Structures are given as C-alpha cells and as structure tokens.
Coordinates of N, CA and C in Angstrom, one line a residue:
Chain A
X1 N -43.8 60.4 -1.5 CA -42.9 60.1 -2.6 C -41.5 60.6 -2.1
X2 N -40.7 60.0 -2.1 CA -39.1 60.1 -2.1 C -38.5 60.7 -3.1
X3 N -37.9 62.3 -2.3 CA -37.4 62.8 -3.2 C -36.9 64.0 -2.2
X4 N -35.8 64.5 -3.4 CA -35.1 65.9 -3.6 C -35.9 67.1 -3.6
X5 N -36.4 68.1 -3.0 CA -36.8 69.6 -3.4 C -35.8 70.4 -3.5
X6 N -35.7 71.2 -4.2 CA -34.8 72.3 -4.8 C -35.9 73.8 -4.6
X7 N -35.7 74.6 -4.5 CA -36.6 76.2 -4.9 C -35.1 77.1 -4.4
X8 N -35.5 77.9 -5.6 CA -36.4 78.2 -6.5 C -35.8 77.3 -7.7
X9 N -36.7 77.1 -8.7 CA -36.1 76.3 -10.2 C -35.7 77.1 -10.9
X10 N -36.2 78.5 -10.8 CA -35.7 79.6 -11.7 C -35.2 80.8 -11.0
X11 N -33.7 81.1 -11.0 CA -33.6 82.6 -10.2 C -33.2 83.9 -11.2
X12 N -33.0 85.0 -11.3 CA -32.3 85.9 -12.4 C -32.0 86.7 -10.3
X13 N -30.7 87.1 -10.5 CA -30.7 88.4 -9.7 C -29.5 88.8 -10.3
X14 N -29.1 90.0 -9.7 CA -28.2 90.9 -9.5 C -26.7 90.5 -8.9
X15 N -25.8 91.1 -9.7 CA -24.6 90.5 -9.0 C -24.6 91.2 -7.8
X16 N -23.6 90.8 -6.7 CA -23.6 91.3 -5.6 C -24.7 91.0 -4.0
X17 N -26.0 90.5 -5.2 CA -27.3 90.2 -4.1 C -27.3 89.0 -3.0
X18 N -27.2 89.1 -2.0 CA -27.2 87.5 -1.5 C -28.3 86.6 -1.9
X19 N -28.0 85.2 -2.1 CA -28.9 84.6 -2.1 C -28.8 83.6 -1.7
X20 N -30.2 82.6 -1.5 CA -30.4 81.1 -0.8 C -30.6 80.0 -1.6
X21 N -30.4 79.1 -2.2 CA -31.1 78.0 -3.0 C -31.5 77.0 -1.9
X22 N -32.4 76.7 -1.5 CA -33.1 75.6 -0.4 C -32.9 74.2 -1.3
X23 N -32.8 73.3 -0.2 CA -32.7 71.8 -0.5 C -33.0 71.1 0.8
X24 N -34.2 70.1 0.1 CA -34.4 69.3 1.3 C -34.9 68.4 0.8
X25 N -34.8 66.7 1.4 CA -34.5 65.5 1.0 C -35.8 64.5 2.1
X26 N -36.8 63.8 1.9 CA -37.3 63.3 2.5 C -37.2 61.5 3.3
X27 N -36.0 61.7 2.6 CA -35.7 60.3 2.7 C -34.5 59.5 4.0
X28 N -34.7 60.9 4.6 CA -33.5 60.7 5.8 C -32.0 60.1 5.2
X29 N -31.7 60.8 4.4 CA -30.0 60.3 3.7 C -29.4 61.5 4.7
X30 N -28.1 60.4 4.8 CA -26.6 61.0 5.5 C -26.2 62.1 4.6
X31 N -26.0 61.8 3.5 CA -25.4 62.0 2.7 C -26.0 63.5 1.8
X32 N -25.5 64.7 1.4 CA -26.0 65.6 0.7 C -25.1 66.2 -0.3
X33 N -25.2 67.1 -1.5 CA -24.2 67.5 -2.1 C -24.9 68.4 -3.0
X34 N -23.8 69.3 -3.3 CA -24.4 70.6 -4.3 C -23.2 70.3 -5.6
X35 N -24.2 70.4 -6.7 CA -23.2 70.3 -7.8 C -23.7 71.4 -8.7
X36 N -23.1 72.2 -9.6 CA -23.2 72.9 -10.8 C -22.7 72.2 -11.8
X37 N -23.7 72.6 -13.4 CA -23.3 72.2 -13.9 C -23.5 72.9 -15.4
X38 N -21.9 72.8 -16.3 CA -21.9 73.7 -17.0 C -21.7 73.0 -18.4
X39 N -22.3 73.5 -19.7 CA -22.1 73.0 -20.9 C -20.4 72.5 -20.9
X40 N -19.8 71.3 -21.5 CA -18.4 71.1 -21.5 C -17.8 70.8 -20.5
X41 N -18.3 71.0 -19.1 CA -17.6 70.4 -18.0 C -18.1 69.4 -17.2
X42 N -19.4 69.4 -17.6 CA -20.1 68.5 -17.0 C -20.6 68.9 -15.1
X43 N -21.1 67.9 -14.4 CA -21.3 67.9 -13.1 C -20.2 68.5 -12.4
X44 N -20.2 69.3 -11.8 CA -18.7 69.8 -10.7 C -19.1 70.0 -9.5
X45 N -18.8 69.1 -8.1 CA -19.1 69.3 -6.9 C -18.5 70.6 -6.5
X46 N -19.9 71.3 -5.7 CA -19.6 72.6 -4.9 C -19.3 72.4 -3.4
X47 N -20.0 71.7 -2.6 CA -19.4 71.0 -1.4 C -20.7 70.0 -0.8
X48 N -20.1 68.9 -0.2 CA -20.9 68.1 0.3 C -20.8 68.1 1.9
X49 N -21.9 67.4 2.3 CA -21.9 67.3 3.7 C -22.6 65.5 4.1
X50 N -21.6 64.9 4.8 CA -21.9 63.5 5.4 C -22.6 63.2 6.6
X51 N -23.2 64.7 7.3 CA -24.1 64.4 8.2 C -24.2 65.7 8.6
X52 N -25.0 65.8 9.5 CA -25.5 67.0 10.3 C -24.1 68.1 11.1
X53 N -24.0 68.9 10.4 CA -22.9 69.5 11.2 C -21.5 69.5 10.8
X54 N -21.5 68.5 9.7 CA -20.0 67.7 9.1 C -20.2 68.4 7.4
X55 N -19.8 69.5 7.0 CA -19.6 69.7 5.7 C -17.7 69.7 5.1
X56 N -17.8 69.5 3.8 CA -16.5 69.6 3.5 C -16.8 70.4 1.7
X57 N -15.4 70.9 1.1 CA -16.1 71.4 0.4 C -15.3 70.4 -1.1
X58 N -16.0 70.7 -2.0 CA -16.0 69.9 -3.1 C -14.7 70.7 -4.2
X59 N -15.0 70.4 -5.7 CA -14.1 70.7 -6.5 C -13.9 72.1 -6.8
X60 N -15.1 72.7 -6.6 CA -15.5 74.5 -7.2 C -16.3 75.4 -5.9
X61 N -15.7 75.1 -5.1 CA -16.2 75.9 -3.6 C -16.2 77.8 -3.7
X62 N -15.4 77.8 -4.3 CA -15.1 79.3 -4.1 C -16.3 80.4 -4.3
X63 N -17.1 80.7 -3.7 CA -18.1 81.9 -3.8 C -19.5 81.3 -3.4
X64 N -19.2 80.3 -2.7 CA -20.4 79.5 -2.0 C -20.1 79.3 -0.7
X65 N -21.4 79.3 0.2 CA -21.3 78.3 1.3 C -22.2 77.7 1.9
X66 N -22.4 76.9 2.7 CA -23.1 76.0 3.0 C -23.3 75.5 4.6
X67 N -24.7 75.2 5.0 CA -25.0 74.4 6.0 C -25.4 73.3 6.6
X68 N -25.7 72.5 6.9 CA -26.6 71.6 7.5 C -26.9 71.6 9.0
X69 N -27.5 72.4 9.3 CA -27.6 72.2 11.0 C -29.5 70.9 11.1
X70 N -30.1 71.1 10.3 CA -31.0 69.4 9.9 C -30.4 68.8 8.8
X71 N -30.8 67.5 9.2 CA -30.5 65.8 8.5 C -31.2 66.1 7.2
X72 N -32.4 67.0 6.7 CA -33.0 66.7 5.3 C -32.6 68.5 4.7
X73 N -31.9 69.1 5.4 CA -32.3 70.5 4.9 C -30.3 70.7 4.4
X74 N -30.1 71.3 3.4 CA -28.8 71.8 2.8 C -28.7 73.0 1.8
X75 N -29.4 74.1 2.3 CA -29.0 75.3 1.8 C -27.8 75.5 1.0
X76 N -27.9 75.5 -0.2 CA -26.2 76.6 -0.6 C -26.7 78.2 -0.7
X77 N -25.7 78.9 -0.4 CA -25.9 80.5 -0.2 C -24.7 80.9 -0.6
X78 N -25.0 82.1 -2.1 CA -24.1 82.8 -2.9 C -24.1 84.3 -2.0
X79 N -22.8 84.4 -1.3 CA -23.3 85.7 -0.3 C -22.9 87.1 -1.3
X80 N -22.0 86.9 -2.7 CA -22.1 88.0 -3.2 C -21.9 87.4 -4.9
X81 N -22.9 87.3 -5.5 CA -22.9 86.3 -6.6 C -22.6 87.3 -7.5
X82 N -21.9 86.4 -9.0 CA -20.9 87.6 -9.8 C -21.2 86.6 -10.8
X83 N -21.7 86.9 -12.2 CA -22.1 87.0 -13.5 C -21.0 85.1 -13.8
X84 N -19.9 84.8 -13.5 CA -19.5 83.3 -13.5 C -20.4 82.0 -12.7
X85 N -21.4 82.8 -11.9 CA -21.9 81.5 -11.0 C -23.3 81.4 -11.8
X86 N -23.2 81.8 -12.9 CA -24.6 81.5 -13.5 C -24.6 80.1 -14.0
X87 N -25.2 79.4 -13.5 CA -25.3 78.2 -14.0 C -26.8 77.4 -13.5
X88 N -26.4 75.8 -14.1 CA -27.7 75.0 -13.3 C -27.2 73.9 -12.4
X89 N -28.0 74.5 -11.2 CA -27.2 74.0 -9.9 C -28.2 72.8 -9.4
X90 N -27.3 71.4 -8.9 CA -28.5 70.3 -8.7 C -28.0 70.3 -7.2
X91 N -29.0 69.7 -6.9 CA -29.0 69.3 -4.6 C -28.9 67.8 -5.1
X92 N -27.8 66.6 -4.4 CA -28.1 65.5 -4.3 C -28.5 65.0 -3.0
X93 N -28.9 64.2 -3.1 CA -28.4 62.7 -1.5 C -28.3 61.5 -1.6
X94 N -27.8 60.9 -1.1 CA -27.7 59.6 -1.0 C -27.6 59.0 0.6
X95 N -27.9 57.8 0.6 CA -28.3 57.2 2.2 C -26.9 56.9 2.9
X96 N -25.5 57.0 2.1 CA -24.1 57.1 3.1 C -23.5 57.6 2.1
X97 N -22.2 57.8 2.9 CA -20.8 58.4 1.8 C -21.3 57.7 0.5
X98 N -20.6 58.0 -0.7 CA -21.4 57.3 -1.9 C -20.2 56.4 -2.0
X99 N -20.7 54.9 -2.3 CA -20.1 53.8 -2.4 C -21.1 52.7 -3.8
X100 N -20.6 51.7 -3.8 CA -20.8 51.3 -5.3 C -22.8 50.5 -3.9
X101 N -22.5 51.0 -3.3 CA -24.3 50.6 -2.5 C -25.2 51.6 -3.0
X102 N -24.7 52.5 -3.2 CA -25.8 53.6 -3.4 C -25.8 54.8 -4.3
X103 N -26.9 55.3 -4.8 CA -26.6 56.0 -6.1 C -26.6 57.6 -5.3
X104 N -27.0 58.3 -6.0 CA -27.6 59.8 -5.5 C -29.3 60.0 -6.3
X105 N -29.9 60.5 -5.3 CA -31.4 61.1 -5.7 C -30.8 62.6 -6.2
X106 N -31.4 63.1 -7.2 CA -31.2 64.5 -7.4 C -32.4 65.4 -7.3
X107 N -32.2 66.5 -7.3 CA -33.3 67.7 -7.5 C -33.4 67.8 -8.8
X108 N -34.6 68.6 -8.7 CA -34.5 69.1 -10.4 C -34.2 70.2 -10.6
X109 N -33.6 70.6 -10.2 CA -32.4 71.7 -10.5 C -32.9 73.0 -10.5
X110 N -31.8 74.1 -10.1 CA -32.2 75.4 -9.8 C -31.5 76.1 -11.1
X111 N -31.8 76.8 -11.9 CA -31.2 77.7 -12.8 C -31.4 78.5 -12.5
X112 N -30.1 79.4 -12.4 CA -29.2 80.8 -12.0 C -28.8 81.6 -12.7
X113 N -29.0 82.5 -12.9 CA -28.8 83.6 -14.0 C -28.2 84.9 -13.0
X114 N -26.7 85.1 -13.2 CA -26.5 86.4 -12.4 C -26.1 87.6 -13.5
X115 N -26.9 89.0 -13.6 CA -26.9 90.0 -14.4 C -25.8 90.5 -13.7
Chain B
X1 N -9.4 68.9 -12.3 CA -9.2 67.6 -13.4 C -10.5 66.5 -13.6
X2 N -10.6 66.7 -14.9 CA -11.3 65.6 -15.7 C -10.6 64.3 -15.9
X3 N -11.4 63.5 -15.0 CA -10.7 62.2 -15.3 C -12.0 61.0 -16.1
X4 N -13.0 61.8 -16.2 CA -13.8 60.7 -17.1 C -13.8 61.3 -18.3
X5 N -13.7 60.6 -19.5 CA -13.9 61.4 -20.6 C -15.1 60.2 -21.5
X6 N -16.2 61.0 -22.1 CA -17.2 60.3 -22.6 C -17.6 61.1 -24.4
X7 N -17.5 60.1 -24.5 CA -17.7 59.6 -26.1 C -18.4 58.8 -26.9
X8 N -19.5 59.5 -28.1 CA -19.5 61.2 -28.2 C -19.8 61.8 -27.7
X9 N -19.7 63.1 -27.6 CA -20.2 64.0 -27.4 C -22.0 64.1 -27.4
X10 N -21.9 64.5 -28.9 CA -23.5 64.4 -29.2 C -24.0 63.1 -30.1
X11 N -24.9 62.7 -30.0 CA -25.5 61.7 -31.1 C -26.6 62.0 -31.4
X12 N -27.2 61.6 -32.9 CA -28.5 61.8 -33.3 C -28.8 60.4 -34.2
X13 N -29.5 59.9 -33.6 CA -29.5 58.7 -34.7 C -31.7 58.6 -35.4
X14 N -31.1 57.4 -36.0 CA -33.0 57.1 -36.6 C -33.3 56.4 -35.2
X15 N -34.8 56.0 -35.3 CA -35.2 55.1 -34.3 C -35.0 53.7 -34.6
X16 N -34.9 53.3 -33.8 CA -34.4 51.9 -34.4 C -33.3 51.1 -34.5
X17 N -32.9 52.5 -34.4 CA -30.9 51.9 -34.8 C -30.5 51.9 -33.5
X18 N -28.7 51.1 -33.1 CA -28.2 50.8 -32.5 C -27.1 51.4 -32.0
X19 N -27.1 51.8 -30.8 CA -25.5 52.9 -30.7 C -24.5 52.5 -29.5
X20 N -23.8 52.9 -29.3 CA -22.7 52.3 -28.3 C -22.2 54.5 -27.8
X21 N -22.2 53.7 -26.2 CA -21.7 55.4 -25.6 C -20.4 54.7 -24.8
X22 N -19.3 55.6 -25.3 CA -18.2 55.2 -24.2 C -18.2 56.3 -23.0
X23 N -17.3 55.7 -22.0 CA -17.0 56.4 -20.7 C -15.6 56.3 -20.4
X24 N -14.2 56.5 -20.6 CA -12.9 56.2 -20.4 C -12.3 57.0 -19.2
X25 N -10.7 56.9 -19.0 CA -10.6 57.2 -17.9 C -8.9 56.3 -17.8
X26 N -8.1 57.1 -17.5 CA -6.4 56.4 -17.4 C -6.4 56.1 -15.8
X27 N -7.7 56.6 -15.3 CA -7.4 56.1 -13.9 C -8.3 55.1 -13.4
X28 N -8.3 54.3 -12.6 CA -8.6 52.9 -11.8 C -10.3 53.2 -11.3
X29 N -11.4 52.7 -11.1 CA -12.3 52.9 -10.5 C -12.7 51.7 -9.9
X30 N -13.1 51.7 -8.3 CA -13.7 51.4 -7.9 C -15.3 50.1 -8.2
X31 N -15.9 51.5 -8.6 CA -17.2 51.4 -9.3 C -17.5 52.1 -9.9
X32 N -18.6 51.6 -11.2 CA -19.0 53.6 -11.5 C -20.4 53.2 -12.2
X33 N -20.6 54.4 -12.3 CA -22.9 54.5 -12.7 C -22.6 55.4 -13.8
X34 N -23.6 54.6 -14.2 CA -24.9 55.8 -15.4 C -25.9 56.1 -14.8
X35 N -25.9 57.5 -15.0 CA -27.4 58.5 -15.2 C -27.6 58.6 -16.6
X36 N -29.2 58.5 -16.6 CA -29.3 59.2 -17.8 C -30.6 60.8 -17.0
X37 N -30.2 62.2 -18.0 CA -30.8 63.5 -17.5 C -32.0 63.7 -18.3
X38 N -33.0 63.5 -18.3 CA -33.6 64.6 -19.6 C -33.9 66.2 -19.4
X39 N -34.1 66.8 -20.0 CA -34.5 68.5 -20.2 C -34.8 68.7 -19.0
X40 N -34.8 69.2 -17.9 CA -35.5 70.3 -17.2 C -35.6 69.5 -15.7
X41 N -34.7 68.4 -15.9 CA -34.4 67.4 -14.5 C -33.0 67.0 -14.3
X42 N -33.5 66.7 -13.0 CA -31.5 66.0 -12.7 C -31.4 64.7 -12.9
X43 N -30.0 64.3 -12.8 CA -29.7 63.1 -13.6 C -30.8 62.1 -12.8
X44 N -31.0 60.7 -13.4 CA -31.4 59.6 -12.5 C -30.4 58.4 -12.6
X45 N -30.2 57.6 -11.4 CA -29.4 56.2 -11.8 C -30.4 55.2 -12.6
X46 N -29.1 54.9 -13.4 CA -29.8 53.3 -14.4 C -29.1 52.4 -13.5
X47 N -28.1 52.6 -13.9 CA -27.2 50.7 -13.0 C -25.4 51.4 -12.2
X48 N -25.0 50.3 -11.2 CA -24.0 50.3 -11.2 C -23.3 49.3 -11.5
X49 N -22.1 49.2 -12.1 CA -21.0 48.2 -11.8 C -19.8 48.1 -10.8
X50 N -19.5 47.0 -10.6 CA -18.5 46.7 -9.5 C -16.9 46.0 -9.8
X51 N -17.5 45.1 -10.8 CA -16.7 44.0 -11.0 C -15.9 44.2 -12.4
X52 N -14.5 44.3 -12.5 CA -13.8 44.1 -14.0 C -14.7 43.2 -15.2
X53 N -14.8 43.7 -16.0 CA -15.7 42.7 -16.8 C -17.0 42.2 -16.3
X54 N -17.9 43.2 -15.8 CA -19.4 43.2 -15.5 C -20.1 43.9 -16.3
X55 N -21.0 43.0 -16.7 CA -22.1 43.3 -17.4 C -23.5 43.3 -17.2
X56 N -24.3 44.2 -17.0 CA -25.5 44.6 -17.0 C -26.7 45.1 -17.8
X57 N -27.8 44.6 -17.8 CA -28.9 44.7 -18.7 C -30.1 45.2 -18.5
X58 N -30.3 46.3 -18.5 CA -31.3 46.9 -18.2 C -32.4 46.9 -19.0
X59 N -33.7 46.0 -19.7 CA -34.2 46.1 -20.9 C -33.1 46.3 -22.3
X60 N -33.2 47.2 -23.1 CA -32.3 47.2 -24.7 C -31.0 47.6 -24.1
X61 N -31.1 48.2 -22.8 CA -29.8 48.9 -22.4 C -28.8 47.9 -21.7
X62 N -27.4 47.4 -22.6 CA -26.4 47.1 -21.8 C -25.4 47.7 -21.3
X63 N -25.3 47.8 -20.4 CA -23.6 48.2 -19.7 C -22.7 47.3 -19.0
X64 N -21.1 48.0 -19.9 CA -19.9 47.2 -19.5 C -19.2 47.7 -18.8
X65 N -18.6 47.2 -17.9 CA -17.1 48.3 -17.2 C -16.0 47.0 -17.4
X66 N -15.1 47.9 -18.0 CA -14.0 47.4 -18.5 C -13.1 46.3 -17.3
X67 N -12.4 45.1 -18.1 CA -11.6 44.6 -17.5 C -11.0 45.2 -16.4
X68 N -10.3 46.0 -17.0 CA -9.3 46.8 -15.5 C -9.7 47.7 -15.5
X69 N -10.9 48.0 -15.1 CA -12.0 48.9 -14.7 C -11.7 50.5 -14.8
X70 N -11.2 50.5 -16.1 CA -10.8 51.9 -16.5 C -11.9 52.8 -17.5
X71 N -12.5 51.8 -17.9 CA -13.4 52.4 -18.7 C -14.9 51.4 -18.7
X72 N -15.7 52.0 -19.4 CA -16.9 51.6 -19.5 C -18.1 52.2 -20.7
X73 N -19.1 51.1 -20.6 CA -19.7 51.2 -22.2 C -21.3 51.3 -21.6
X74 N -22.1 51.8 -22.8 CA -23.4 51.8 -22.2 C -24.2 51.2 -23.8
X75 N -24.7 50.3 -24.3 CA -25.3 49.9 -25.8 C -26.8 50.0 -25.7
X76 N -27.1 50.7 -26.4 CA -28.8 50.9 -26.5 C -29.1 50.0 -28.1
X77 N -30.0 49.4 -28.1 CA -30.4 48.3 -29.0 C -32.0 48.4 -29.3
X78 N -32.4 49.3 -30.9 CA -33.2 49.7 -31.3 C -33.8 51.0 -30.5
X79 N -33.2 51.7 -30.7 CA -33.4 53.1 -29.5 C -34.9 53.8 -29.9
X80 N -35.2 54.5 -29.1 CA -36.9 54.6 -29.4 C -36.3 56.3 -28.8
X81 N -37.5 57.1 -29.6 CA -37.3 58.4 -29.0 C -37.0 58.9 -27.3
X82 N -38.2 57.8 -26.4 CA -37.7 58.1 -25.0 C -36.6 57.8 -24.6
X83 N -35.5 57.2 -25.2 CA -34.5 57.0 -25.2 C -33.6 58.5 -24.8
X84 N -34.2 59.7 -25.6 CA -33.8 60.7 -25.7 C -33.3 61.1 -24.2
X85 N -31.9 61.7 -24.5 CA -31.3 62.4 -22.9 C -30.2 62.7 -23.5
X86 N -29.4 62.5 -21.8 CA -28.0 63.6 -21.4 C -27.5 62.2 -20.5
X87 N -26.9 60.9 -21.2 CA -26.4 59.7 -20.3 C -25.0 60.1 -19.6
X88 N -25.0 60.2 -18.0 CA -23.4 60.3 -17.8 C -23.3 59.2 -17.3
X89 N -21.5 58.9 -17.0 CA -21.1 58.1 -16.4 C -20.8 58.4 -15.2
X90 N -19.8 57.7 -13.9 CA -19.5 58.3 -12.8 C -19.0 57.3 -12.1
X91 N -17.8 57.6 -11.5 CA -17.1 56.7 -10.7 C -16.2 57.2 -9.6
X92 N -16.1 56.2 -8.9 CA -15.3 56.8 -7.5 C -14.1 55.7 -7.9
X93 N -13.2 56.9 -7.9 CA -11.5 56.0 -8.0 C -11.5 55.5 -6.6
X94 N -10.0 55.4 -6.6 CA -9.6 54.1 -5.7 C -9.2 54.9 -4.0
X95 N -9.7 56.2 -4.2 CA -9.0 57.5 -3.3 C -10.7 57.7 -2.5
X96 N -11.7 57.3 -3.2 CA -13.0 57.7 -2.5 C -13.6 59.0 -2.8
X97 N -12.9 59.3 -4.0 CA -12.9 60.4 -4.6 C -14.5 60.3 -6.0
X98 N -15.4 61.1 -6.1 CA -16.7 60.5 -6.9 C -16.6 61.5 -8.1
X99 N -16.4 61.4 -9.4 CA -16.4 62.4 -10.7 C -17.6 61.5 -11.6
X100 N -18.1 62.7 -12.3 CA -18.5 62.7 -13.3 C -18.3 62.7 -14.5
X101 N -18.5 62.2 -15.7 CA -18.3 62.4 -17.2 C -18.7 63.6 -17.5
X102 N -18.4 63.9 -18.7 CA -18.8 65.3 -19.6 C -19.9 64.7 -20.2
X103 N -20.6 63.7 -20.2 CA -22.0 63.1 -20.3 C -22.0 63.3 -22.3
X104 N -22.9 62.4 -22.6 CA -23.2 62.5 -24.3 C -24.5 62.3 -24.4
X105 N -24.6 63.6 -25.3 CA -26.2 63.5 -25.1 C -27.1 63.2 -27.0
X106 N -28.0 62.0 -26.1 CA -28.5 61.2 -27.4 C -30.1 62.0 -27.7
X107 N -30.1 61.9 -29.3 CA -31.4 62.8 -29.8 C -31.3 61.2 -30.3
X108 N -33.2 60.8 -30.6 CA -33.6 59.4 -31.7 C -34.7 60.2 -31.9
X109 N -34.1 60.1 -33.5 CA -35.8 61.0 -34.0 C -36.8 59.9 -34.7
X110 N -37.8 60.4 -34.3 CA -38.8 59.0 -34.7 C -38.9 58.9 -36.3

C-alpha cells in the first residue's frame, strides 16, 4: 500500500530533550515536506526537501532541522524542543515540486507535547 | 502571512441539508485543492482545479474556483454524517509558492 509512515504518533518529552520524528514514504516521491499544525493557523510548512540532498526551509523553520540523505526517509529533529513546538506535526510527499499534477500523500501525524 | 482565508469556520448542520464552504484569497492562484482531514489523520486530496471558472464533481461534492482564480467554493448536497471533517483548501500562487487555508471544520449530526 502507498503511503506516508510517521513514528512516533504520540510523543510527551521534556523541554530541552532532543528528539527525532521519522518519516518515510514508499512511493519513491521527489518531493517531501514537514508541516505543523496549530488550532487557528492552520497547516504551516516547517521545511521541504525536492530531492535527495536538496532541503530548503519553509515558513516556521526556526527550532527544527532536517535531512534527506535517502529518497523515502525525512527525519525532522527538534535538537532542543521548548513548550511552543507542541503541536501536531504531518510528513508529506508528493511525486515533484507540487504543481496543479500532483497532490501531497500525508502521514498521520505525530502529536507533540513538550512539558 | 495568511493568504487563504476559509469560511466558516465551524459548521454543524442536520443530515440532509445542504452547505456551501468558501476558500478566498486577494491573491492570484495558479491552482488550488481540497483536503478533507478527519480526527486522528492527515489531510487527503478530493480534487484539483486549474482553470478560472472550473467546476468539479465529486459524487454530492461540487467544487468551484473562481473566475479570476482568487477564490474558491466547495457545495456538499444532502450531507450525510461521513461527511464529517476538517475540509481545507490550498493553492500555489503565481510565485510557486504552496499555502494552506485555516480549513472549516463540518460536524452532520444524523
């Protein structure tokens, strides 16, 4: 089946703790992206990546970062997470840059809770 | 900056009945999509549009994107509980730039 994995779906930690949200896509897309999303603002890109090696960062980057060194794998990692990045965070992809050709597959989302 | 703005907010309607979700926006798009979310998943695509004055029909569900492609409509016609979600809209302006709506989320109680 074609799809998004996300883990964990549920995190609680500690401000200050590092941590990893995994994402990986089976569907060989170019295309990956990390969004958060909060009551009243809706979806907000954290940063995308258009291929292996190629990330750029999105609208709310600040306290994230990110990899792609594989085509299906897009880690986001909070290296010192602080009680505002609690939210529910989705992994997308899609098969190129997103154009009116293609939609985005999503995860089902990781909710983040930082004490 | 929010450049999609979607209207209402929240809805609760009977089943059966008929409702209309806007998606607006002072700026130009490209294209733009509906997701609709439910509880405890990420959004999924329903449709895209392309064209000023395109219309789309998904089963009860139509969607319009406006003449000068600034805004856009989504009409559900006799809404049934699975109906229930979090519909956003989404569009890539004319910059290649991709935003989201503040999404309106529909309750249909049986």
């Amino acid at each position: 089946e074609a799809q998004v994995t996300q883990n964990p779906r549920y995190l609680i930690t500690v401000t200050g703790k590092k941590l990893t949200v995994t994402c990986s896509q089976n569907m060989n897309h170019e295309y990956m992206s990390w969004y958060r999303q909060d009551p009243g603002l809706g979806l907000r890109q954290i940063y995308y990546s258009m291929n292996v090696e190629v990330t750029d960062k999105g609208d709310v980057p600040e306290g994230y970062k990110v990899s792609r060194k594989e085509k299906r794998n897009f880690p986001l990692i909070l290296e010192s997470p602080s009680p505002n990045q609690t939210s529910l965070y989705f992994c997308a992809s899609s098969p190129g840059a997103w154009s009116a050709n293609y939609g985005y597959t999503f995860g089902s989302g990781t909710r983040l809770t930082v004490v | 900056t929010q450049l999609l703005e979607q209207s209402p907010q929240f809805l609760s309607i009977q089943e059966g009945e008929n409702l209309t979700v806007y998606c607006n926006s002072s700026s130009v798009f490209s294209s733009l999509q509906w997701y609709r979310q439910e509880p405890g998943e990420g959004p999924v695509l329903l449709v895209t549009v392309v064209t000023g004055g395109e219309v789309k029909k998904l089963k009860r569900l139509t969607f319009q994107f406006g003449d000068a492609r600034k805004d856009s409509s989504l009409h559900i016609t006799a809404a049934q509980p699975g109906d229930t979600g979090l519909y956003l809209c989404a569009g890539e302006d004319t910059g290649n730039q991709f935003y989201f709506g503040t999404g309106t989320s529909l309750t249909v109680i049986p």
